[in-house]
Amino acid sequence: MGILNMLSNYSWDAKVVLTLAAFAVNFGEFWLIVQLRTSNSLAKSVALLKQLPDILEHSQTLKPHFDALNKLINAMIDVTKCIVEFTELPSEFISIDVPPLSTAMAHIPTATYWIIWSVVACAAQITGLVGMGHEFITSTSEAWELSSLAHKVSSIHEHLQSLLHICYQRIDEEKLMEAFEDFRRTIETPQMDNLKILLKIFRKEETYYLLNPDKTKVLNDVLRRKQVLLLISDLDISQEEIRVLEALYKGERVSCELNYEILWLPIVDRSTWNDGYEQKFLSLQSIMPWYTVNHPFAIEPAVIKYIMEVWGFVKKPIAVTLDPKGKVLCPNALNMMWIWGNSAFPFSSEKEESFWKAEAWTLELLVDRLEPNLPTWVSQQKVVCFYGGVQMEWIESFTTATKGVAKALDIGLEMVYVGKNNAKERVKKITGLIKEKQLSHAWEDDNVWFFWNRLESMLYSKTQHGKTIENDAIKQEVMTMLAYDGSENGWAVFFSGSDEMVRANGDKVISSMESFDEWEKLAKQMGFIPALRKQLEGITDNHHCTRLILPENSGGIPERVQCAECGRPMEMYFMYRCCVE
């Protein structure tokens, strides 16, 4: 209490620092003389003058005393550093008047009290050693008292350290929000060019350089005043995605002389980063023919927050379009790139909307350029059937029955197997069997991936533009196709010409084909597709189970979805799938 009264005019952190400093002077002098007295004549003389006993002679007996003393001193230093650290926290990011800092400051007087108490106890221990007699050497009560104090002071340190950790978390959050708002202001403010935005993407302490398509280091001002697609993904971006985007970037872009560049920004979890992820990043970086960041950690955390919260990146890759002045033209250009390729340049939301106004649900929109024989088949007025699923027995029955119907009607028929989304290995096996048994045409891996990815892109593009299944026929058809794929059963869609179409799930379509004799006469009168449509309308299916599985994406998940079979609203569930195939 005498020490506290002496230091009453000082702040709590100054009280503890001054007390510890005063103790350090006395303890330091004592310990220095004790250590040097055997090797230094001056130290030996000072020890005699101060009547310090030869502690080293009793080193084994005194070991518990010194262990307890050192443990307590270390605990006092830890708490003192912690108290000082609280006083040095940046006031612009954390207020002393609100938790957690206000909570910590309320504990500091108690912590100071116990440190001063401990200093007095240590000083008493040293005094006892100086006037050391046989009773002191053999007594363990002093060592026990210091150990008890060390435990208490260590507990105080743990508590203060936990509060300090929370304070630093709060400071980091505030800094992140400040940087987030700064990036938001920059990207929403008209710029002279895109360089300021490109610079803010990277951490200030990082060197502002990228790897160019030739994998040599360049400063990111090489992208200045260029149209840039920010390709944002995690490290699970698929090889198919890279190959298809590469075809657009290296092929069509060059041939059409389109002036845009791609910059890959990989979003990773820093807390789980390891050598395996490092190698995966380098492997992906090496096969990408466009600009990439030097390392994922070079991306500013506030920019990552903006990417996830404003641009909506979750898992599925997106590509944000920046024009030469840094204006965001579209929060995800990948959708329109998968649907229309480079013809959608400059990949703006306005361009995307204008494309949709001119589109209808046609064979060309569904298949794009995935089937090279399509123009020939259409010109020959053949019926074209695309079908999917992973049940080989159904595929054999369906293709055989359908060919039988076509033969009976004497119409040209071409059938193409388009597989199933996220079932790569099963589809590959079935494709091999289809070709071996010559059941129909069948697409390879990349085409199967692209077909389903384009359908998902159509859905998200439509959703992004506010379209619903009630007011948009294309979105309704796309969701029906995706719902078919969500089922384990097969499905089929038939086209005659570009836009005459009928579709159905596997059970309905095979039932219709196997009961062809019921509608053969009608088919000969009105044509195959109109007759099949009428036949399908007559089949009721009261016990269907339709699933729709949609990956989370920037386009958002529709709140209302109608069943592809009965048209009733489907119940909403969160469905998570891990498809390692």
Coordinates of C-alpha atoms in Angstrom, one line a residue:
M1 CA 0.0 0.0 0.0
G2 CA 3.0 2.3 0.6
I3 CA 4.2 1.7 -2.9
L4 CA 0.7 2.4 -4.3
N5 CA 0.4 5.6 -2.3
M6 CA 3.9 6.7 -3.5
L7 CA 2.8 6.2 -7.1
S8 CA -0.7 7.6 -6.7
N9 CA -0.2 10.3 -9.3
Y10 CA 0.8 7.9 -12.1
S11 CA -1.5 5.9 -14.4
W12 CA -2.0 2.2 -13.7
D13 CA 0.4 1.1 -16.4
A14 CA 3.1 3.5 -15.2
K15 CA 2.6 2.3 -11.6
V16 CA 3.4 -1.3 -12.6
V17 CA 6.3 -0.4 -14.9
L18 CA 8.0 1.9 -12.3
T19 CA 7.6 -0.7 -9.6
L20 CA 9.0 -3.5 -11.7
A21 CA 11.9 -1.2 -12.9
A22 CA 12.8 -0.4 -9.3
F23 CA 12.7 -4.1 -8.4
A24 CA 14.8 -4.9 -11.5
V25 CA 17.6 -2.6 -10.3
N26 CA 17.8 -4.2 -6.9
F27 CA 17.4 -7.8 -8.0
G28 CA 19.8 -7.3 -10.9
E29 CA 22.5 -6.0 -8.7
F30 CA 22.0 -8.9 -6.3
W31 CA 22.0 -11.6 -8.9
L32 CA 24.9 -10.1 -10.8
I33 CA 27.1 -10.1 -7.7
V34 CA 26.0 -13.7 -6.8
Q35 CA 27.0 -14.9 -10.3
L36 CA 30.3 -13.1 -10.7
R37 CA 31.7 -13.4 -7.1
T38 CA 33.6 -16.6 -8.0
S39 CA 35.3 -15.2 -11.1
N40 CA 35.5 -11.4 -10.5
S41 CA 37.5 -9.9 -7.6
L42 CA 35.5 -6.7 -7.6
A43 CA 32.2 -8.7 -7.4
K44 CA 33.7 -10.7 -4.5
S45 CA 34.6 -7.5 -2.6
V46 CA 31.2 -6.0 -3.1
A47 CA 29.6 -9.2 -1.9
L48 CA 31.7 -9.1 1.3
L49 CA 30.8 -5.4 1.8
K50 CA 27.1 -6.2 1.4
Q51 CA 27.5 -9.3 3.5
L52 CA 26.0 -11.5 0.7
P53 CA 26.5 -15.2 1.6
D54 CA 28.0 -17.6 -0.9
I55 CA 24.7 -18.8 -2.3
L56 CA 26.3 -21.1 -4.8
E57 CA 27.5 -23.3 -1.9
H58 CA 23.9 -23.9 -1.2
S59 CA 22.7 -24.1 -4.8
Q60 CA 20.9 -27.5 -4.5
T61 CA 19.2 -26.5 -1.3
L62 CA 18.1 -23.1 -2.6
K63 CA 17.0 -24.4 -6.1
P64 CA 13.2 -24.4 -5.1
H65 CA 13.6 -20.8 -3.9
F66 CA 15.2 -19.6 -7.1
D67 CA 12.8 -21.6 -9.4
A68 CA 9.8 -20.1 -7.6
L69 CA 11.4 -16.6 -7.8
N70 CA 12.2 -16.9 -11.5
K71 CA 8.7 -18.2 -12.3
L72 CA 7.0 -15.4 -10.5
I73 CA 9.3 -12.7 -12.1
N74 CA 8.5 -14.1 -15.6
A75 CA 4.8 -14.0 -14.8
M76 CA 5.1 -10.4 -13.6
I77 CA 6.9 -9.4 -16.8
D78 CA 4.3 -11.1 -18.9
V79 CA 1.4 -9.2 -17.2
T80 CA 3.2 -5.9 -17.3
K81 CA 3.8 -6.2 -21.0
C82 CA 0.2 -7.1 -21.5
I83 CA -1.0 -4.0 -19.5
V84 CA 1.3 -1.7 -21.5
E85 CA 0.0 -3.3 -24.8
F86 CA -3.5 -2.4 -23.8
T87 CA -2.5 1.2 -23.4
E88 CA -0.9 1.3 -26.9
L89 CA -3.9 -0.1 -28.8
P90 CA -4.9 2.3 -31.7
S91 CA -7.7 4.4 -30.4
E92 CA -9.1 5.0 -33.9
F93 CA -10.0 1.4 -34.2
I94 CA -11.1 0.5 -30.7
S95 CA -12.7 2.6 -27.9
I96 CA -11.7 2.5 -24.3
D97 CA -15.3 3.1 -23.3
V98 CA -16.8 -0.1 -24.8
P99 CA -16.0 -3.8 -24.4
P100 CA -13.7 -5.6 -24.8
L101 CA -11.2 -2.8 -24.0
S102 CA -13.3 -1.3 -21.3
T103 CA -13.6 -4.8 -19.7
A104 CA -9.8 -5.2 -19.8
M105 CA -9.2 -1.7 -18.4
A106 CA -11.4 -2.6 -15.4
H107 CA -9.1 -5.6 -14.6
I108 CA -5.9 -3.6 -14.8
P109 CA -6.0 -2.1 -11.3
T110 CA -6.4 -5.5 -9.7
A111 CA -3.5 -6.9 -11.9
T112 CA -1.3 -3.9 -10.9
Y113 CA -2.1 -4.6 -7.2
W114 CA -1.0 -8.2 -7.5
I115 CA 2.2 -7.4 -9.4
I116 CA 3.2 -4.9 -6.6
W117 CA 2.3 -7.5 -4.0
S118 CA 4.5 -10.0 -5.9
V119 CA 7.4 -7.5 -6.1
V120 CA 7.3 -7.0 -2.3
A121 CA 7.2 -10.8 -1.8
C122 CA 10.2 -11.2 -4.2
A123 CA 12.1 -8.4 -2.4
A124 CA 11.4 -10.2 1.0
Q125 CA 12.8 -13.4 -0.5
I126 CA 16.0 -11.7 -1.5
T127 CA 16.3 -10.0 1.9
G128 CA 15.9 -13.4 3.5
L129 CA 18.6 -14.8 1.2
V130 CA 21.0 -11.9 2.1
G131 CA 20.5 -12.5 5.8
M132 CA 20.5 -16.2 5.2
G133 CA 20.6 -18.5 8.1
H134 CA 20.2 -22.3 8.5
E135 CA 16.5 -21.8 9.2
F136 CA 15.9 -20.0 5.9
I137 CA 17.8 -22.5 3.8
T138 CA 15.8 -25.4 5.1
S139 CA 12.5 -23.6 5.0
T140 CA 10.2 -24.1 2.1
S141 CA 7.3 -21.8 3.1
E142 CA 8.8 -18.8 1.2
A143 CA 9.2 -20.9 -2.0
W144 CA 5.6 -22.1 -1.6
E145 CA 4.3 -18.5 -1.2
L146 CA 6.1 -17.4 -4.4
S147 CA 4.8 -20.4 -6.3
S148 CA 1.3 -19.6 -5.2
L149 CA 1.7 -16.0 -6.3
A150 CA 3.2 -17.1 -9.6
H151 CA 0.1 -19.2 -10.2
K152 CA -2.2 -16.3 -9.4
V153 CA -0.3 -13.8 -11.6
S154 CA -0.2 -16.4 -14.5
S155 CA -3.9 -16.7 -14.3
I156 CA -4.3 -12.9 -14.4
H157 CA -2.0 -13.0 -17.5
E158 CA -4.1 -15.6 -19.2
H159 CA -7.3 -13.7 -18.7
L160 CA -5.7 -10.4 -19.9
Q161 CA -4.2 -12.1 -22.9
S162 CA -7.6 -13.5 -23.9
L163 CA -9.1 -10.0 -23.7
L164 CA -6.1 -8.6 -25.6
H165 CA -6.7 -11.3 -28.3
I166 CA -10.4 -10.2 -28.6
C167 CA -9.2 -6.5 -28.8
Y168 CA -6.9 -7.4 -31.7
Q169 CA -9.7 -9.3 -33.4
R170 CA -11.9 -6.2 -33.0
I171 CA -9.1 -3.9 -34.4
D172 CA -8.6 -6.3 -37.3
E173 CA -12.3 -6.2 -38.0
E174 CA -12.4 -2.4 -37.9
K175 CA -9.3 -2.2 -40.2
L176 CA -10.9 -4.7 -42.6
M177 CA -14.2 -2.7 -42.7
E178 CA -12.2 0.5 -43.3
A179 CA -10.3 -1.1 -46.2
F180 CA -13.5 -2.7 -47.4
E181 CA -15.3 0.7 -47.6
D182 CA -12.2 2.3 -49.2
F183 CA -12.2 -0.4 -51.9
R184 CA -16.0 0.1 -52.3
R185 CA -15.6 3.9 -52.7
T186 CA -12.7 3.4 -55.2
I187 CA -14.6 0.9 -57.4
E188 CA -17.8 2.9 -57.3
T189 CA -16.1 6.2 -58.1
P190 CA -15.4 7.0 -61.8
Q191 CA -11.6 6.7 -62.5
M192 CA -9.3 7.9 -65.3
D193 CA -8.2 4.2 -65.8
N194 CA -8.4 0.9 -64.1
L195 CA -4.9 1.0 -62.4
K196 CA -6.0 2.4 -59.1
I197 CA -8.5 -0.5 -58.7
L198 CA -5.9 -3.1 -59.8
L199 CA -3.4 -1.8 -57.2
K200 CA -6.0 -1.9 -54.4
I201 CA -6.7 -5.5 -55.1
F202 CA -3.2 -6.4 -53.6
R203 CA -1.9 -6.0 -50.1
K204 CA 0.2 -2.8 -49.6
E205 CA 3.2 -4.8 -48.4
E206 CA 3.2 -7.0 -51.5
T207 CA 5.1 -6.2 -54.6
Y208 CA 2.6 -5.3 -57.3
Y209 CA 3.5 -7.8 -59.9
L210 CA 1.7 -10.6 -61.7
L211 CA 2.7 -13.6 -63.8
N212 CA 1.9 -13.0 -67.5
P213 CA 0.8 -15.7 -69.9
D214 CA 4.4 -16.6 -70.5
K215 CA 4.9 -17.1 -66.7
T216 CA 7.4 -14.2 -66.3
K217 CA 6.9 -11.5 -63.7
V218 CA 5.4 -8.2 -64.8
L219 CA 4.1 -5.2 -62.9
N220 CA 0.3 -5.1 -63.0
D221 CA 0.3 -1.8 -64.9
V222 CA 0.5 -4.0 -68.0
L223 CA -3.3 -4.3 -67.6
R224 CA -3.7 -0.5 -67.4
R225 CA -6.5 0.8 -69.7
K226 CA -7.4 -2.7 -70.9
Q227 CA -10.6 -4.6 -70.5
V228 CA -10.0 -7.1 -67.7
L229 CA -12.0 -10.2 -66.6
L230 CA -11.2 -10.9 -63.0
L231 CA -11.5 -14.7 -62.9
I232 CA -12.3 -15.6 -59.3
S233 CA -12.3 -19.1 -58.0
D234 CA -10.9 -21.4 -55.3
L235 CA -8.3 -24.1 -56.0
D236 CA -11.1 -26.6 -57.1
I237 CA -11.7 -24.9 -60.4
S238 CA -12.2 -27.7 -62.9
Q239 CA -9.9 -28.7 -65.7
E240 CA -12.9 -28.5 -68.1
E241 CA -13.6 -25.0 -67.0
I242 CA -10.0 -24.0 -67.7
R243 CA -10.0 -25.8 -71.1
V244 CA -13.2 -24.2 -72.3
L245 CA -12.1 -20.7 -71.2
E246 CA -8.7 -21.3 -72.8
A247 CA -10.4 -22.0 -76.1
L248 CA -12.2 -18.6 -75.9
Y249 CA -9.1 -16.8 -74.7
K250 CA -6.5 -18.2 -77.1
G251 CA -8.8 -19.0 -80.1
E252 CA -11.8 -16.9 -80.7
R253 CA -10.4 -13.8 -78.8
V254 CA -7.3 -13.7 -81.0
S255 CA -9.2 -14.5 -84.3
C256 CA -11.8 -11.9 -83.5
E257 CA -9.2 -9.4 -82.3
L258 CA -11.0 -8.8 -79.1
N259 CA -9.0 -6.6 -76.7
Y260 CA -9.5 -8.2 -73.3
E261 CA -7.3 -9.9 -70.7
I262 CA -8.0 -12.4 -67.9
L263 CA -6.5 -12.1 -64.4
W264 CA -6.9 -15.1 -62.1
L265 CA -7.6 -14.2 -58.4
P266 CA -7.6 -17.5 -56.3
I267 CA -9.6 -17.2 -53.1
V268 CA -8.2 -19.5 -50.4
D269 CA -8.5 -20.1 -46.6
R270 CA -5.2 -18.9 -45.2
S271 CA -5.8 -20.7 -41.8
T272 CA -5.6 -24.2 -43.5
W273 CA -2.9 -23.4 -46.1
N274 CA -0.2 -26.1 -46.4
D275 CA 2.3 -27.4 -48.9
G276 CA -0.4 -29.5 -50.6
Y277 CA -2.4 -26.3 -51.4
E278 CA 0.8 -24.6 -52.5
Q279 CA 1.5 -27.3 -55.0
K280 CA -2.1 -27.3 -56.2
F281 CA -2.0 -23.5 -56.7
L282 CA 1.3 -23.7 -58.7
S283 CA -0.1 -26.6 -60.8
L284 CA -3.2 -24.6 -61.7
Q285 CA -1.1 -21.4 -62.3
S286 CA 1.2 -23.3 -64.7
I287 CA -1.7 -24.4 -67.0
M288 CA -3.5 -21.1 -67.2
P289 CA -2.6 -19.1 -70.4
W290 CA -3.7 -15.7 -68.9
Y291 CA -2.4 -13.4 -66.2
T292 CA -2.4 -14.8 -62.6
V293 CA -1.4 -13.4 -59.2
N294 CA 2.0 -14.3 -57.9
H295 CA 0.5 -15.9 -54.8
P296 CA -3.1 -16.0 -53.3
F297 CA -1.9 -14.3 -50.1
A298 CA -1.1 -11.2 -52.2
I299 CA -4.8 -10.4 -52.4
E300 CA -6.0 -7.8 -49.9
P301 CA -8.4 -9.4 -47.3
A302 CA -10.8 -6.5 -47.7
V303 CA -11.0 -7.2 -51.4
I304 CA -11.8 -10.9 -50.7
K305 CA -14.6 -9.7 -48.4
Y306 CA -15.9 -7.5 -51.2
I307 CA -15.7 -10.3 -53.7
M308 CA -17.7 -12.6 -51.5
E309 CA -20.3 -10.1 -50.1
V310 CA -20.8 -7.8 -53.1
W311 CA -19.9 -9.9 -56.1
G312 CA -21.4 -13.0 -54.5
F313 CA -18.5 -15.5 -54.9
V314 CA -19.1 -18.6 -52.9
K315 CA -17.7 -21.7 -54.6
K316 CA -18.5 -21.6 -58.3
P317 CA -16.1 -19.5 -60.4
I318 CA -17.2 -16.1 -61.5
A319 CA -15.6 -13.5 -63.9
V320 CA -16.1 -9.8 -63.0
T321 CA -15.8 -7.5 -66.0
L322 CA -13.8 -4.3 -65.6
D323 CA -13.7 -1.9 -68.5
P324 CA -10.6 0.1 -69.3
K325 CA -11.6 2.8 -66.8
G326 CA -12.2 0.2 -64.0
K327 CA -16.0 0.3 -64.2
V328 CA -17.7 -3.0 -63.3
L329 CA -19.7 -3.9 -66.5
C330 CA -21.0 -7.3 -65.1
P331 CA -20.5 -9.1 -61.8
N332 CA -20.3 -12.4 -63.5
A333 CA -19.5 -12.6 -67.2
L334 CA -18.8 -16.4 -67.2
N335 CA -22.6 -17.0 -67.6
M336 CA -22.8 -15.2 -70.9
M337 CA -19.3 -16.5 -72.0
W338 CA -20.6 -20.1 -71.6
I339 CA -23.8 -19.3 -73.4
W340 CA -22.6 -17.1 -76.3
G341 CA -18.8 -17.2 -76.2
N342 CA -16.9 -14.1 -77.3
S343 CA -19.8 -12.8 -79.3
A344 CA -21.0 -11.4 -75.9
F345 CA -18.0 -9.1 -75.8
P346 CA -17.6 -6.6 -74.0
F347 CA -19.4 -8.9 -71.5
S348 CA -21.6 -6.2 -70.0
S349 CA -25.0 -6.7 -68.3
E350 CA -26.6 -4.6 -71.0
K351 CA -25.2 -6.8 -73.7
E352 CA -26.4 -9.9 -71.9
E353 CA -29.9 -8.5 -71.6
S354 CA -30.0 -7.6 -75.3
F355 CA -28.9 -11.2 -76.2
W356 CA -31.8 -12.7 -74.1
K357 CA -34.3 -10.4 -75.8
A358 CA -33.4 -12.0 -79.2
E359 CA -33.3 -15.6 -77.9
A360 CA -35.9 -18.3 -77.8
W361 CA -35.9 -21.9 -76.6
T362 CA -34.4 -23.6 -79.7
L363 CA -32.2 -26.5 -80.5
E364 CA -29.3 -24.2 -81.2
L365 CA -29.6 -22.5 -77.8
L366 CA -29.7 -25.8 -76.0
V367 CA -26.8 -27.5 -77.8
D368 CA -24.8 -24.5 -79.2
R369 CA -21.8 -25.9 -81.1
L370 CA -21.4 -29.0 -79.0
E371 CA -22.8 -31.3 -81.7
P372 CA -20.9 -30.7 -85.0
N373 CA -23.4 -32.8 -87.0
L374 CA -26.4 -30.7 -85.9
P375 CA -26.6 -28.4 -89.0
T376 CA -26.6 -31.4 -91.3
W377 CA -29.3 -33.2 -89.3
V378 CA -31.5 -30.1 -89.3
S379 CA -31.0 -29.6 -93.0
Q380 CA -32.0 -33.2 -93.6
Q381 CA -35.2 -32.6 -91.5
K382 CA -34.3 -35.4 -89.0
V383 CA -35.7 -35.7 -85.6
V384 CA -32.9 -35.2 -83.1
C385 CA -33.1 -36.7 -79.6
F386 CA -30.9 -35.7 -76.7
Y387 CA -31.2 -38.0 -73.6
G388 CA -29.4 -38.5 -70.3
G389 CA -29.3 -40.6 -67.1
V390 CA -27.0 -43.3 -65.7
Q391 CA -29.2 -46.4 -65.8
M392 CA -27.8 -48.6 -68.6
E393 CA -30.9 -50.9 -68.6
W394 CA -33.2 -47.9 -69.3
I395 CA -30.8 -46.5 -71.9
E396 CA -30.8 -49.8 -73.9
S397 CA -34.6 -50.1 -73.7
F398 CA -35.2 -46.5 -74.6
T399 CA -32.9 -46.3 -77.6
T400 CA -34.1 -49.6 -79.0
A401 CA -37.8 -48.7 -78.6
T402 CA -37.3 -45.2 -80.0
K403 CA -35.4 -46.5 -83.1
G404 CA -38.3 -49.0 -83.6
V405 CA -40.8 -46.1 -83.6
A406 CA -38.7 -44.1 -86.1
K407 CA -38.4 -47.1 -88.4
A408 CA -42.2 -47.7 -88.2
L409 CA -42.8 -44.1 -89.1
D410 CA -40.0 -44.0 -91.7
I411 CA -38.5 -40.8 -90.3
G412 CA -34.8 -39.9 -89.9
L413 CA -33.7 -40.0 -86.2
E414 CA -30.4 -39.1 -84.5
M415 CA -29.9 -39.8 -80.8
V416 CA -27.2 -38.2 -78.7
Y417 CA -26.3 -39.2 -75.1
V418 CA -25.4 -36.2 -73.0
G419 CA -24.7 -37.9 -69.7
K420 CA -25.4 -36.5 -66.2
N421 CA -24.0 -33.6 -64.3
N422 CA -21.4 -34.3 -61.6
A423 CA -21.1 -38.0 -62.5
K424 CA -18.0 -38.1 -64.6
E425 CA -16.8 -41.7 -64.0
R426 CA -20.2 -43.3 -64.3
V427 CA -20.9 -41.3 -67.5
K428 CA -17.6 -42.3 -69.0
K429 CA -18.3 -46.0 -68.4
I430 CA -21.8 -45.7 -69.9
T431 CA -20.5 -43.7 -72.9
G432 CA -18.1 -46.6 -73.6
L433 CA -20.9 -49.1 -73.5
I434 CA -23.2 -47.0 -75.7
K435 CA -20.5 -46.7 -78.4
E436 CA -19.6 -50.4 -78.0
K437 CA -23.2 -51.5 -78.6
Q438 CA -23.7 -48.7 -81.2
L439 CA -26.9 -47.5 -79.4
S440 CA -26.5 -43.8 -80.3
H441 CA -24.0 -40.9 -80.5
A442 CA -22.4 -40.0 -77.1
W443 CA -20.4 -36.9 -76.1
E444 CA -17.0 -36.9 -74.5
D445 CA -16.2 -35.5 -71.0
D446 CA -15.7 -31.8 -71.9
N447 CA -18.9 -31.6 -73.9
V448 CA -20.9 -33.3 -71.2
W449 CA -19.5 -30.8 -68.6
F450 CA -20.1 -27.8 -70.9
F451 CA -23.7 -28.9 -71.7
W452 CA -24.8 -28.9 -68.1
N453 CA -22.7 -25.9 -67.1
R454 CA -24.3 -23.9 -69.9
L455 CA -27.8 -24.8 -68.6
E456 CA -26.8 -23.7 -65.1
S457 CA -25.4 -20.5 -66.5
M458 CA -28.6 -19.9 -68.4
L459 CA -30.5 -20.3 -65.1
Y460 CA -28.2 -17.9 -63.2
S461 CA -28.1 -15.4 -66.0
K462 CA -31.9 -15.3 -66.1
T463 CA -32.1 -15.0 -62.3
Q464 CA -29.6 -12.2 -62.4
H465 CA -31.8 -10.3 -64.7
G466 CA -34.9 -10.8 -62.5
K467 CA -36.7 -13.4 -64.7
T468 CA -39.0 -16.0 -63.1
I469 CA -40.4 -19.2 -64.4
E470 CA -43.9 -17.5 -64.5
N471 CA -42.7 -14.8 -67.0
D472 CA -39.9 -16.5 -68.8
A473 CA -40.3 -19.6 -71.0
I474 CA -36.5 -20.2 -71.4
K475 CA -36.0 -20.3 -67.6
Q476 CA -38.9 -22.7 -67.2
E477 CA -37.4 -25.1 -69.8
V478 CA -33.9 -24.8 -68.3
M479 CA -35.2 -25.6 -64.8
T480 CA -37.1 -28.5 -66.1
M481 CA -33.9 -30.0 -67.7
L482 CA -32.0 -29.5 -64.5
A483 CA -34.8 -31.1 -62.5
Y484 CA -34.6 -34.1 -64.9
D485 CA -30.9 -34.4 -64.2
G486 CA -31.5 -34.2 -60.4
S487 CA -33.3 -37.5 -60.7
E488 CA -31.6 -40.8 -61.0
N489 CA -34.0 -41.8 -63.8
G490 CA -33.4 -41.0 -67.5
W491 CA -35.0 -38.3 -69.6
A492 CA -35.3 -37.3 -73.2
V493 CA -36.0 -34.2 -75.4
F494 CA -36.9 -34.4 -79.1
F495 CA -36.5 -31.7 -81.6
S496 CA -37.8 -31.5 -85.1
G497 CA -36.3 -28.5 -86.9
S498 CA -35.1 -25.7 -84.6
D499 CA -38.0 -25.1 -82.3
E500 CA -40.6 -27.9 -82.5
M501 CA -39.9 -29.8 -79.3
V502 CA -41.2 -32.3 -76.7
R503 CA -39.6 -33.6 -73.6
A504 CA -40.4 -36.0 -70.8
N505 CA -38.8 -38.0 -67.9
G506 CA -37.6 -41.5 -68.5
D507 CA -40.6 -43.4 -67.2
K508 CA -43.1 -41.4 -69.3
V509 CA -41.0 -41.4 -72.5
I510 CA -40.2 -45.1 -72.5
S511 CA -43.9 -45.9 -71.6
S512 CA -44.9 -43.9 -74.7
M513 CA -42.4 -45.6 -77.0
E514 CA -43.3 -49.1 -75.8
S515 CA -47.0 -48.4 -76.3
F516 CA -46.5 -46.9 -79.8
D517 CA -49.3 -48.9 -81.3
E518 CA -51.8 -46.8 -79.3
W519 CA -50.7 -43.6 -81.1
E520 CA -49.1 -44.8 -84.3
K521 CA -52.1 -43.8 -86.4
L522 CA -52.1 -40.3 -84.8
A523 CA -48.3 -40.0 -85.5
K524 CA -48.8 -40.7 -89.1
Q525 CA -51.5 -38.1 -89.3
M526 CA -50.0 -35.2 -87.4
G527 CA -46.3 -36.0 -87.2
F528 CA -44.1 -37.6 -84.6
I529 CA -43.5 -34.8 -82.1
P530 CA -47.1 -33.5 -82.0
A531 CA -48.4 -37.0 -81.6
L532 CA -45.8 -37.9 -78.9
R533 CA -46.7 -34.7 -77.0
K534 CA -50.4 -35.7 -77.0
Q535 CA -49.5 -39.2 -75.9
L536 CA -47.4 -37.8 -73.0
E537 CA -50.1 -35.5 -71.9
G538 CA -52.4 -38.5 -71.4
I539 CA -49.9 -40.2 -69.0
T540 CA -50.5 -39.4 -65.4
D541 CA -47.8 -39.9 -62.8
N542 CA -49.0 -39.3 -59.3
H543 CA -46.0 -40.8 -57.5
H544 CA -43.1 -38.9 -59.1
C545 CA -40.1 -37.6 -57.1
T546 CA -38.5 -34.7 -58.7
R547 CA -35.2 -33.2 -57.3
L548 CA -33.5 -30.0 -58.3
I549 CA -29.9 -29.6 -57.2
L550 CA -28.3 -26.2 -57.7
P551 CA -24.9 -25.1 -56.6
E552 CA -24.8 -21.8 -54.8
N553 CA -23.7 -19.0 -57.1
S554 CA -23.8 -15.3 -57.6
G555 CA -27.0 -15.6 -59.5
G556 CA -28.9 -16.6 -56.4
I557 CA -31.2 -19.5 -55.7
P558 CA -34.8 -19.0 -56.9
E559 CA -37.3 -18.8 -54.0
R560 CA -40.0 -20.5 -55.9
V561 CA -39.6 -23.5 -58.2
Q562 CA -42.4 -25.5 -59.9
C563 CA -42.2 -29.2 -60.3
A564 CA -41.3 -30.2 -63.9
E565 CA -43.9 -33.1 -63.7
C566 CA -47.0 -31.6 -62.1
G567 CA -46.4 -27.9 -62.0
R568 CA -47.0 -27.6 -58.2
P569 CA -44.5 -25.5 -56.1
M570 CA -41.6 -27.6 -54.8
E571 CA -40.6 -27.5 -51.2
M572 CA -37.3 -25.7 -50.5
Y573 CA -34.5 -27.6 -48.8
F574 CA -30.8 -27.0 -48.6
M575 CA -29.1 -29.9 -50.4
Y576 CA -25.3 -30.3 -50.2
R577 CA -23.5 -32.7 -52.5
C578 CA -19.8 -33.7 -52.7
C579 CA -19.3 -35.3 -56.1
V580 CA -15.7 -36.5 -56.2
E581 CA -16.2 -38.3 -59.5

